[in-house]
Amino acid sequence: MIMPVILWTDALIFLLVAIVTGFALYARGKPHLRAPWHHVMCSRLGSMAVVILCAYIIIGLLDSLHYRPAIENSDASAETHYAVEVLSVLDVLVGPLRTRTEKTYSAPFATQLFSRETVQHPDGSQTRKYPRLEYGGRHLENPAADARADILQRSGIALTQTLAAGLAVLLLITLWQARRRQLAFMASLRDILARRTAVPWLIILITLSVLLLLTFLAINLATAYHVLGTDKVGEDVFYQTLKSIRTGLVIGTLTTLIMLPFAIFMGILAGYARGWIDDLIQYLYTTLNSIPGILLIAAAILMLQVYMANHPDAFETTLERADIRLLFLCIILGITSWTGLCRLLRGESLKLREAEYIQAATAFGVRHSKIISRHILPNVMHIVLITVVLDFSGLVLAEAVLSYVGVGVDPTMNSWGNMINSARLEMAREPVVWWSLLAAFLFMFTLVLAANLFSDAVRDAFDPRLRQR
Amino acid sequence: MFAYIVRRAAYAIPILIGVNLLTFYLFFVVNSPDDMARLHLGVKRVTPEAIEKWKAERGYNKPLLYNEAVSGSERFTKTIFFEKSVKLFAFDFGYSDDGRDISHDIAQRMVPSLAIAIPSLLVGLLINISFAMLLAFFRGTYVDVSGVILCVALMSVSAMFYIIGGQFLLGKLLRLMPISGYDGGVDAIKFLVLPVIIGVVSGIGSSTRLYRSFFLEEAGKDFIRTARAKGLKESRVLFRHLLANAMIPIVTGVVVILPLLFMGSLLLESFFAVPGLGSYTIDAINRQDFAIVRAMVFLGSVLYIIGLILVDVAYTVVDPRVRLS
């Protein structure tokens, strides 16, 4: 028995997924809405970025399905109790990664602890040696000699699995393309391999294969070793980075989701209504903008901390506490970041309201609300979209800085910022503990790079000024 | 022009009042002085007397807006609002929660902040403009494409990695310069080299890409084609025509952040233990010293508004077509 738990951020994520799905269904039959997205997929870097982002999003979504497991009870008739620990579907999938904690630091693929310990022998003598890890490489009889061969063997298995899966994907894409374009199977295959298709399927396939290889490597190796080592308290670093993905995605997407209605409404209103409304909204965002963002965030987070200290029983589990803090961070980041979009929309609406089709609509006596929703809003949506996508990577990066300053996500929550923060001191150790930093760097860099490439592709596809060139 | 500046400066006053009201609301109404005292003294074992004493020492024991206990104009001046918020307008920042003179601290810490910020800005500008021009010169070729991808990759790296990586590589492995610290006078230089290098490197990606787009924007215009048609040498076209015009958005972009340089860099200063205003702010946040945070909010807003006014002036200076009215 399990008890599903829907955290605040989970609910908002599902809302976002619903909005995106709804829009996708709506846009399916509308060529003018589909065309720019097709353009995104046709660019090489864009399609690559989409595949990588999808992988991150899948992990993030799996990590957003939370539940509380029931506590095993020998008495069947008794009321079931649920553990205070909230788990997610991702925790189930990665299974042992979460629970197999060592004593302290261990390097990637190590079979011994990173630091020497004094071991008491049965005869009373003491020696200082590197003790075996409890879990990493446990299946090996003689780790020093066998580890390398074992790792190679497992990698070999992963490679074969990747080849098989990659070929299967190629087969599926070819079949699908052959059916859609009514080609013979071989002709379709030749087109794909020779990169003669509009959408660069070969590149998508290669990116996908790399991701598959990483997945299979993780499946084969991470079950037997700590592929990215363990941290100070012996937790698997690979598990931490996987869990951090959700935090990064939540900050990058929910912040925009929260600020979006506000920015769109105020921006269009200011540009369309002009006069004193315009002055008021301009005053509002100039004032907010002039406060250094980090100080506003710090002030708000400190407020939240005071509130939480005064209301300790408002939150059932530590995860719920951390989640509220994450949501609050998103809100406050939204408050400090809506001004840029608002200013852009105001300028565009000012321009649009003088356009002939709007003047015509006004002359026909169309209501203001209708003009805004039917004529202005669709024509500024490209600005909204470009801004949203551009902001994403900046917000993911901002999380790390905020966590360093101490006003970021909850210290108990897995996030890249928290990982970097603790890794800072590890770099000063002798010998250096480098794997936490490397893990956070790799995962964060890949996500932000993919997001940046994606936003470039989106901007090229949606910005009318760029499209004409 | 003078009249314009005066008008813009007058426009700044309501904004500063707004900022002031907002910070007052955040720090005194939402978060009462009692909460602050409890936060500082620790939640446990805190007696009402200790809270009162803490508040009295820092002048937080007065009513928020209106003091009934006294008479005359003091009813308004003997309040938290007047003493802590209104006085900010006179740049009277008062004392921090641990009793130090904030104005004095700020004046002292401005020098190290500027010692990092100004060299980073100048060196960064020089490097970024050169790279951007190089990419614009090779536009459409593999040099350009790979350069842009490199820029995107560089800007995808968190600033924290640049700092930690730079400290590790240059400071710890190669032992070229001290990892962190600061010293007054000429000795400061050896401590400043590393932060400046990292400050410059971490900005290369985004700035070069932005400046490249400025260059390309100008490169597509008619006067460039005319210049080439007249038979000018490519180097002359690049430096006399392209660079001069692309400098307009670059200069205005720099001018707007000039005043904010005084605020220092949060990350660089705190990682390198430089006693500037950036590390001052971070320390204040960590110690939850609200008096300093309030002062820095106000200072930041003032500098931001000065930046906005400077930009308008800069437009007329670098672009003679623009006239202020």
PDB file of C-alpha atoms in Angstrom, chain A residues 250-452:
ATOM      1  CA  VAL A 250      11.311  23.325 -11.215  1.00  0.00           C
ATOM      2  CA  ILE A 251      13.202  26.577 -10.700  1.00  0.00           C
ATOM      3  CA  GLY A 252      13.625  27.077 -14.428  1.00  0.00           C
ATOM      4  CA  THR A 253      10.019  26.428 -15.403  1.00  0.00           C
ATOM      5  CA  LEU A 254       7.751  27.205 -12.457  1.00  0.00           C
ATOM      6  CA  THR A 255       9.291  30.629 -11.929  1.00  0.00           C
ATOM      7  CA  THR A 256       8.215  31.601 -15.413  1.00  0.00           C
ATOM      8  CA  LEU A 257       4.851  29.888 -15.059  1.00  0.00           C
ATOM      9  CA  ILE A 258       4.157  31.937 -11.945  1.00  0.00           C
ATOM     10  CA  MET A 259       5.280  35.282 -13.312  1.00  0.00           C
ATOM     11  CA  LEU A 260       3.850  34.820 -16.801  1.00  0.00           C
ATOM     12  CA  PRO A 261       0.167  35.753 -16.281  1.00  0.00           C
ATOM     13  CA  PHE A 262       1.233  38.812 -14.327  1.00  0.00           C
ATOM     14  CA  ALA A 263       3.792  39.985 -16.871  1.00  0.00           C
ATOM     15  CA  ILE A 264       1.495  39.427 -19.859  1.00  0.00           C
ATOM     16  CA  PHE A 265      -1.455  41.179 -18.227  1.00  0.00           C
ATOM     17  CA  MET A 266       0.493  44.194 -16.989  1.00  0.00           C
ATOM     18  CA  GLY A 267       2.586  44.543 -20.116  1.00  0.00           C
ATOM     19  CA  ILE A 268      -0.293  44.494 -22.564  1.00  0.00           C
ATOM     20  CA  LEU A 269      -2.450  46.652 -20.322  1.00  0.00           C
ATOM     21  CA  ALA A 270       0.247  49.311 -20.033  1.00  0.00           C
ATOM     22  CA  GLY A 271       0.836  49.415 -23.766  1.00  0.00           C
ATOM     23  CA  TYR A 272      -2.801  49.260 -24.757  1.00  0.00           C
ATOM     24  CA  ALA A 273      -4.380  51.553 -22.194  1.00  0.00           C
ATOM     25  CA  ARG A 274      -1.573  54.131 -22.025  1.00  0.00           C
ATOM     26  CA  GLY A 275      -2.141  57.246 -19.916  1.00  0.00           C
ATOM     27  CA  TRP A 276      -2.022  56.974 -16.145  1.00  0.00           C
ATOM     28  CA  ILE A 277      -2.262  53.164 -16.171  1.00  0.00           C
ATOM     29  CA  ASP A 278       0.884  53.048 -18.259  1.00  0.00           C
ATOM     30  CA  ASP A 279       2.641  55.467 -15.889  1.00  0.00           C
ATOM     31  CA  LEU A 280       1.607  53.430 -12.870  1.00  0.00           C
ATOM     32  CA  ILE A 281       2.786  50.106 -14.294  1.00  0.00           C
ATOM     33  CA  GLN A 282       6.038  51.642 -15.479  1.00  0.00           C
ATOM     34  CA  TYR A 283       6.589  53.090 -12.026  1.00  0.00           C
ATOM     35  CA  LEU A 284       5.900  49.688 -10.499  1.00  0.00           C
ATOM     36  CA  TYR A 285       8.415  47.794 -12.552  1.00  0.00           C
ATOM     37  CA  THR A 286      11.096  50.465 -12.417  1.00  0.00           C
ATOM     38  CA  THR A 287      10.830  50.433  -8.634  1.00  0.00           C
ATOM     39  CA  LEU A 288      11.038  46.650  -8.432  1.00  0.00           C
ATOM     40  CA  ASN A 289      13.866  46.591 -10.930  1.00  0.00           C
ATOM     41  CA  SER A 290      15.917  49.112  -9.042  1.00  0.00           C
ATOM     42  CA  ILE A 291      16.135  46.904  -5.955  1.00  0.00           C
ATOM     43  CA  PRO A 292      19.108  44.566  -6.293  1.00  0.00           C
ATOM     44  CA  GLY A 293      17.467  41.203  -6.993  1.00  0.00           C
ATOM     45  CA  ILE A 294      19.554  39.156  -4.630  1.00  0.00           C
ATOM     46  CA  LEU A 295      18.738  41.395  -1.679  1.00  0.00           C
ATOM     47  CA  LEU A 296      15.008  41.177  -2.342  1.00  0.00           C
ATOM     48  CA  ILE A 297      15.271  37.396  -2.539  1.00  0.00           C
ATOM     49  CA  ALA A 298      17.332  37.295   0.631  1.00  0.00           C
ATOM     50  CA  ALA A 299      14.805  39.442   2.475  1.00  0.00           C
ATOM     51  CA  ALA A 300      11.922  37.257   1.352  1.00  0.00           C
ATOM     52  CA  ILE A 301      13.640  33.986   2.200  1.00  0.00           C
ATOM     53  CA  LEU A 302      14.581  35.281   5.647  1.00  0.00           C
ATOM     54  CA  MET A 303      10.931  36.173   6.162  1.00  0.00           C
ATOM     55  CA  LEU A 304       9.929  32.654   5.228  1.00  0.00           C
ATOM     56  CA  GLN A 305      12.456  31.232   7.663  1.00  0.00           C
ATOM     57  CA  VAL A 306      10.990  33.295  10.470  1.00  0.00           C
ATOM     58  CA  TYR A 307       7.516  32.141   9.491  1.00  0.00           C
ATOM     59  CA  MET A 308       8.614  28.498   9.461  1.00  0.00           C
ATOM     60  CA  ALA A 309      10.346  28.859  12.814  1.00  0.00           C
ATOM     61  CA  ASN A 310       7.106  30.218  14.270  1.00  0.00           C
ATOM     62  CA  HIS A 311       4.837  27.585  12.660  1.00  0.00           C
ATOM     63  CA  PRO A 312       6.756  24.308  12.964  1.00  0.00           C
ATOM     64  CA  ASP A 313       3.654  22.110  12.796  1.00  0.00           C
ATOM     65  CA  ALA A 314       2.329  23.469   9.491  1.00  0.00           C
ATOM     66  CA  PHE A 315       4.417  20.959   7.562  1.00  0.00           C
ATOM     67  CA  GLU A 316       4.153  17.218   7.997  1.00  0.00           C
ATOM     68  CA  THR A 317       7.439  16.068   6.495  1.00  0.00           C
ATOM     69  CA  THR A 318      10.817  17.639   5.905  1.00  0.00           C
ATOM     70  CA  LEU A 319      10.245  17.263   2.186  1.00  0.00           C
ATOM     71  CA  GLU A 320       7.089  19.350   2.402  1.00  0.00           C
ATOM     72  CA  ARG A 321       9.003  22.064   4.187  1.00  0.00           C
ATOM     73  CA  ALA A 322      11.718  22.002   1.552  1.00  0.00           C
ATOM     74  CA  ASP A 323       9.071  22.007  -1.131  1.00  0.00           C
ATOM     75  CA  ILE A 324       7.325  25.095   0.227  1.00  0.00           C
ATOM     76  CA  ARG A 325      10.665  26.850   0.338  1.00  0.00           C
ATOM     77  CA  LEU A 326      11.321  25.850  -3.277  1.00  0.00           C
ATOM     78  CA  LEU A 327       7.931  27.163  -4.325  1.00  0.00           C
ATOM     79  CA  PHE A 328       8.497  30.369  -2.418  1.00  0.00           C
ATOM     80  CA  LEU A 329      11.850  30.772  -4.117  1.00  0.00           C
ATOM     81  CA  CYS A 330      10.144  30.356  -7.490  1.00  0.00           C
ATOM     82  CA  ILE A 331       7.576  32.994  -6.574  1.00  0.00           C
ATOM     83  CA  ILE A 332      10.129  35.495  -5.386  1.00  0.00           C
ATOM     84  CA  LEU A 333      12.359  34.842  -8.407  1.00  0.00           C
ATOM     85  CA  GLY A 334       9.252  35.398 -10.518  1.00  0.00           C
ATOM     86  CA  ILE A 335       8.587  38.735  -8.808  1.00  0.00           C
ATOM     87  CA  THR A 336      12.103  39.921  -9.512  1.00  0.00           C
ATOM     88  CA  SER A 337      12.167  38.671 -13.097  1.00  0.00           C
ATOM     89  CA  TRP A 338       8.803  39.613 -14.607  1.00  0.00           C
ATOM     90  CA  THR A 339       9.850  43.192 -15.269  1.00  0.00           C
ATOM     91  CA  GLY A 340      11.929  42.417 -18.353  1.00  0.00           C
ATOM     92  CA  LEU A 341       9.106  40.618 -20.149  1.00  0.00           C
ATOM     93  CA  CYS A 342       6.613  43.256 -19.029  1.00  0.00           C
ATOM     94  CA  ARG A 343       8.686  46.021 -20.581  1.00  0.00           C
ATOM     95  CA  LEU A 344       9.031  44.126 -23.863  1.00  0.00           C
ATOM     96  CA  LEU A 345       5.294  43.450 -24.041  1.00  0.00           C
ATOM     97  CA  ARG A 346       4.462  47.057 -23.255  1.00  0.00           C
ATOM     98  CA  GLY A 347       6.621  48.257 -26.125  1.00  0.00           C
ATOM     99  CA  GLU A 348       5.155  45.740 -28.544  1.00  0.00           C
ATOM    100  CA  SER A 349       1.563  46.538 -27.543  1.00  0.00           C
ATOM    101  CA  LEU A 350       2.245  50.245 -27.963  1.00  0.00           C
ATOM    102  CA  LYS A 351       3.340  49.486 -31.493  1.00  0.00           C
ATOM    103  CA  LEU A 352       0.508  47.061 -32.226  1.00  0.00           C
ATOM    104  CA  ARG A 353      -2.321  49.290 -31.063  1.00  0.00           C
ATOM    105  CA  GLU A 354      -1.478  51.659 -33.909  1.00  0.00           C
ATOM    106  CA  ALA A 355      -1.559  48.806 -36.442  1.00  0.00           C
ATOM    107  CA  GLU A 356      -4.260  49.010 -39.076  1.00  0.00           C
ATOM    108  CA  TYR A 357      -6.044  45.812 -38.184  1.00  0.00           C
ATOM    109  CA  ILE A 358      -6.402  46.954 -34.585  1.00  0.00           C
ATOM    110  CA  GLN A 359      -7.656  50.353 -35.703  1.00  0.00           C
ATOM    111  CA  ALA A 360     -10.143  48.550 -37.941  1.00  0.00           C
ATOM    112  CA  ALA A 361     -11.313  46.402 -35.040  1.00  0.00           C
ATOM    113  CA  THR A 362     -11.740  49.520 -32.884  1.00  0.00           C
ATOM    114  CA  ALA A 363     -13.685  51.211 -35.677  1.00  0.00           C
ATOM    115  CA  PHE A 364     -15.986  48.205 -35.838  1.00  0.00           C
ATOM    116  CA  GLY A 365     -16.703  48.658 -32.166  1.00  0.00           C
ATOM    117  CA  VAL A 366     -15.056  45.461 -30.960  1.00  0.00           C
ATOM    118  CA  ARG A 367     -14.740  45.403 -27.178  1.00  0.00           C
ATOM    119  CA  HIS A 368     -11.326  46.152 -25.665  1.00  0.00           C
ATOM    120  CA  SER A 369     -11.144  42.755 -23.977  1.00  0.00           C
ATOM    121  CA  LYS A 370     -11.804  41.097 -27.310  1.00  0.00           C
ATOM    122  CA  ILE A 371      -9.193  43.180 -29.109  1.00  0.00           C
ATOM    123  CA  ILE A 372      -6.624  42.291 -26.508  1.00  0.00           C
ATOM    124  CA  SER A 373      -7.383  38.589 -26.474  1.00  0.00           C
ATOM    125  CA  ARG A 374      -7.961  38.085 -30.199  1.00  0.00           C
ATOM    126  CA  HIS A 375      -5.639  40.566 -31.841  1.00  0.00           C
ATOM    127  CA  ILE A 376      -2.882  41.648 -29.486  1.00  0.00           C
ATOM    128  CA  LEU A 377      -2.200  38.551 -27.403  1.00  0.00           C
ATOM    129  CA  PRO A 378      -1.569  36.149 -30.329  1.00  0.00           C
ATOM    130  CA  ASN A 379       0.746  38.691 -31.893  1.00  0.00           C
ATOM    131  CA  VAL A 380       2.967  39.065 -28.844  1.00  0.00           C
ATOM    132  CA  MET A 381       3.110  35.367 -28.004  1.00  0.00           C
ATOM    133  CA  HIS A 382       6.381  34.901 -29.856  1.00  0.00           C
ATOM    134  CA  ILE A 383       8.012  37.406 -27.514  1.00  0.00           C
ATOM    135  CA  VAL A 384       6.612  35.558 -24.517  1.00  0.00           C
ATOM    136  CA  LEU A 385       7.873  32.225 -25.788  1.00  0.00           C
ATOM    137  CA  ILE A 386      11.347  33.485 -26.629  1.00  0.00           C
ATOM    138  CA  THR A 387      11.663  35.153 -23.224  1.00  0.00           C
ATOM    139  CA  VAL A 388      10.482  32.053 -21.387  1.00  0.00           C
ATOM    140  CA  VAL A 389      12.983  29.825 -23.146  1.00  0.00           C
ATOM    141  CA  LEU A 390      15.802  32.349 -22.784  1.00  0.00           C
ATOM    142  CA  ASP A 391      15.134  32.787 -19.059  1.00  0.00           C
ATOM    143  CA  PHE A 392      15.223  29.082 -18.315  1.00  0.00           C
ATOM    144  CA  SER A 393      18.989  28.608 -18.393  1.00  0.00           C
ATOM    145  CA  GLY A 394      19.605  31.789 -16.442  1.00  0.00           C
ATOM    146  CA  LEU A 395      17.302  30.612 -13.668  1.00  0.00           C
ATOM    147  CA  VAL A 396      18.994  27.207 -13.451  1.00  0.00           C
ATOM    148  CA  LEU A 397      22.334  28.985 -13.084  1.00  0.00           C
ATOM    149  CA  ALA A 398      20.899  31.442 -10.562  1.00  0.00           C
ATOM    150  CA  GLU A 399      19.872  28.592  -8.275  1.00  0.00           C
ATOM    151  CA  ALA A 400      23.516  27.677  -7.704  1.00  0.00           C
ATOM    152  CA  VAL A 401      24.474  31.232  -6.789  1.00  0.00           C
ATOM    153  CA  LEU A 402      21.497  31.656  -4.456  1.00  0.00           C
ATOM    154  CA  SER A 403      22.297  28.407  -2.662  1.00  0.00           C
ATOM    155  CA  TYR A 404      25.839  29.640  -2.170  1.00  0.00           C
ATOM    156  CA  VAL A 405      24.626  32.887  -0.640  1.00  0.00           C
ATOM    157  CA  GLY A 406      22.414  30.834   1.641  1.00  0.00           C
ATOM    158  CA  VAL A 407      19.066  32.019   0.307  1.00  0.00           C
ATOM    159  CA  GLY A 408      18.516  29.260  -2.222  1.00  0.00           C
ATOM    160  CA  VAL A 409      16.691  25.980  -1.861  1.00  0.00           C
ATOM    161  CA  ASP A 410      16.504  24.161   1.457  1.00  0.00           C
ATOM    162  CA  PRO A 411      19.897  22.744   2.504  1.00  0.00           C
ATOM    163  CA  THR A 412      18.321  19.282   2.839  1.00  0.00           C
ATOM    164  CA  MET A 413      17.104  19.333  -0.739  1.00  0.00           C
ATOM    165  CA  ASN A 414      19.243  17.819  -3.482  1.00  0.00           C
ATOM    166  CA  SER A 415      20.306  20.563  -5.831  1.00  0.00           C
ATOM    167  CA  TRP A 416      23.337  21.415  -7.900  1.00  0.00           C
ATOM    168  CA  GLY A 417      23.778  24.593  -5.933  1.00  0.00           C
ATOM    169  CA  ASN A 418      24.003  22.688  -2.674  1.00  0.00           C
ATOM    170  CA  MET A 419      26.379  20.164  -4.250  1.00  0.00           C
ATOM    171  CA  ILE A 420      28.701  22.890  -5.527  1.00  0.00           C
ATOM    172  CA  ASN A 421      28.487  24.607  -2.187  1.00  0.00           C
ATOM    173  CA  SER A 422      29.733  21.585  -0.296  1.00  0.00           C
ATOM    174  CA  ALA A 423      32.229  20.674  -3.016  1.00  0.00           C
ATOM    175  CA  ARG A 424      33.895  24.062  -2.578  1.00  0.00           C
ATOM    176  CA  LEU A 425      35.515  22.941   0.641  1.00  0.00           C
ATOM    177  CA  GLU A 426      36.303  19.496  -0.704  1.00  0.00           C
ATOM    178  CA  MET A 427      38.516  21.033  -3.370  1.00  0.00           C
ATOM    179  CA  ALA A 428      40.762  22.392  -0.607  1.00  0.00           C
ATOM    180  CA  ARG A 429      41.294  18.892   0.843  1.00  0.00           C
ATOM    181  CA  GLU A 430      44.469  16.984   0.252  1.00  0.00           C
ATOM    182  CA  PRO A 431      44.121  14.751  -1.790  1.00  0.00           C
ATOM    183  CA  VAL A 432      41.359  16.518  -3.645  1.00  0.00           C
ATOM    184  CA  VAL A 433      37.778  15.248  -3.584  1.00  0.00           C
ATOM    185  CA  TRP A 434      36.762  16.272  -7.069  1.00  0.00           C
ATOM    186  CA  TRP A 435      33.857  14.035  -8.029  1.00  0.00           C
ATOM    187  CA  SER A 436      30.951  15.923  -6.445  1.00  0.00           C
ATOM    188  CA  LEU A 437      31.939  19.077  -8.280  1.00  0.00           C
ATOM    189  CA  LEU A 438      32.490  17.185 -11.536  1.00  0.00           C
ATOM    190  CA  ALA A 439      29.112  15.454 -11.286  1.00  0.00           C
ATOM    191  CA  ALA A 440      27.268  18.720 -10.632  1.00  0.00           C
ATOM    192  CA  PHE A 441      29.241  20.403 -13.399  1.00  0.00           C
ATOM    193  CA  LEU A 442      28.484  17.727 -16.016  1.00  0.00           C
ATOM    194  CA  PHE A 443      24.769  17.510 -15.360  1.00  0.00           C
ATOM    195  CA  MET A 444      24.249  21.233 -14.978  1.00  0.00           C
ATOM    196  CA  PHE A 445      26.397  22.124 -17.971  1.00  0.00           C
ATOM    197  CA  THR A 446      24.584  19.661 -20.231  1.00  0.00           C
ATOM    198  CA  LEU A 447      21.183  20.959 -19.195  1.00  0.00           C
ATOM    199  CA  VAL A 448      22.075  24.633 -19.517  1.00  0.00           C
ATOM    200  CA  LEU A 449      23.911  24.094 -22.806  1.00  0.00           C
ATOM    201  CA  ALA A 450      20.961  22.189 -24.259  1.00  0.00           C
ATOM    202  CA  ALA A 451      18.604  24.902 -23.029  1.00  0.00           C
ATOM    203  CA  ASN A 452      20.763  27.630 -24.570  1.00  0.00           C
TER     204      ASN A 452
END
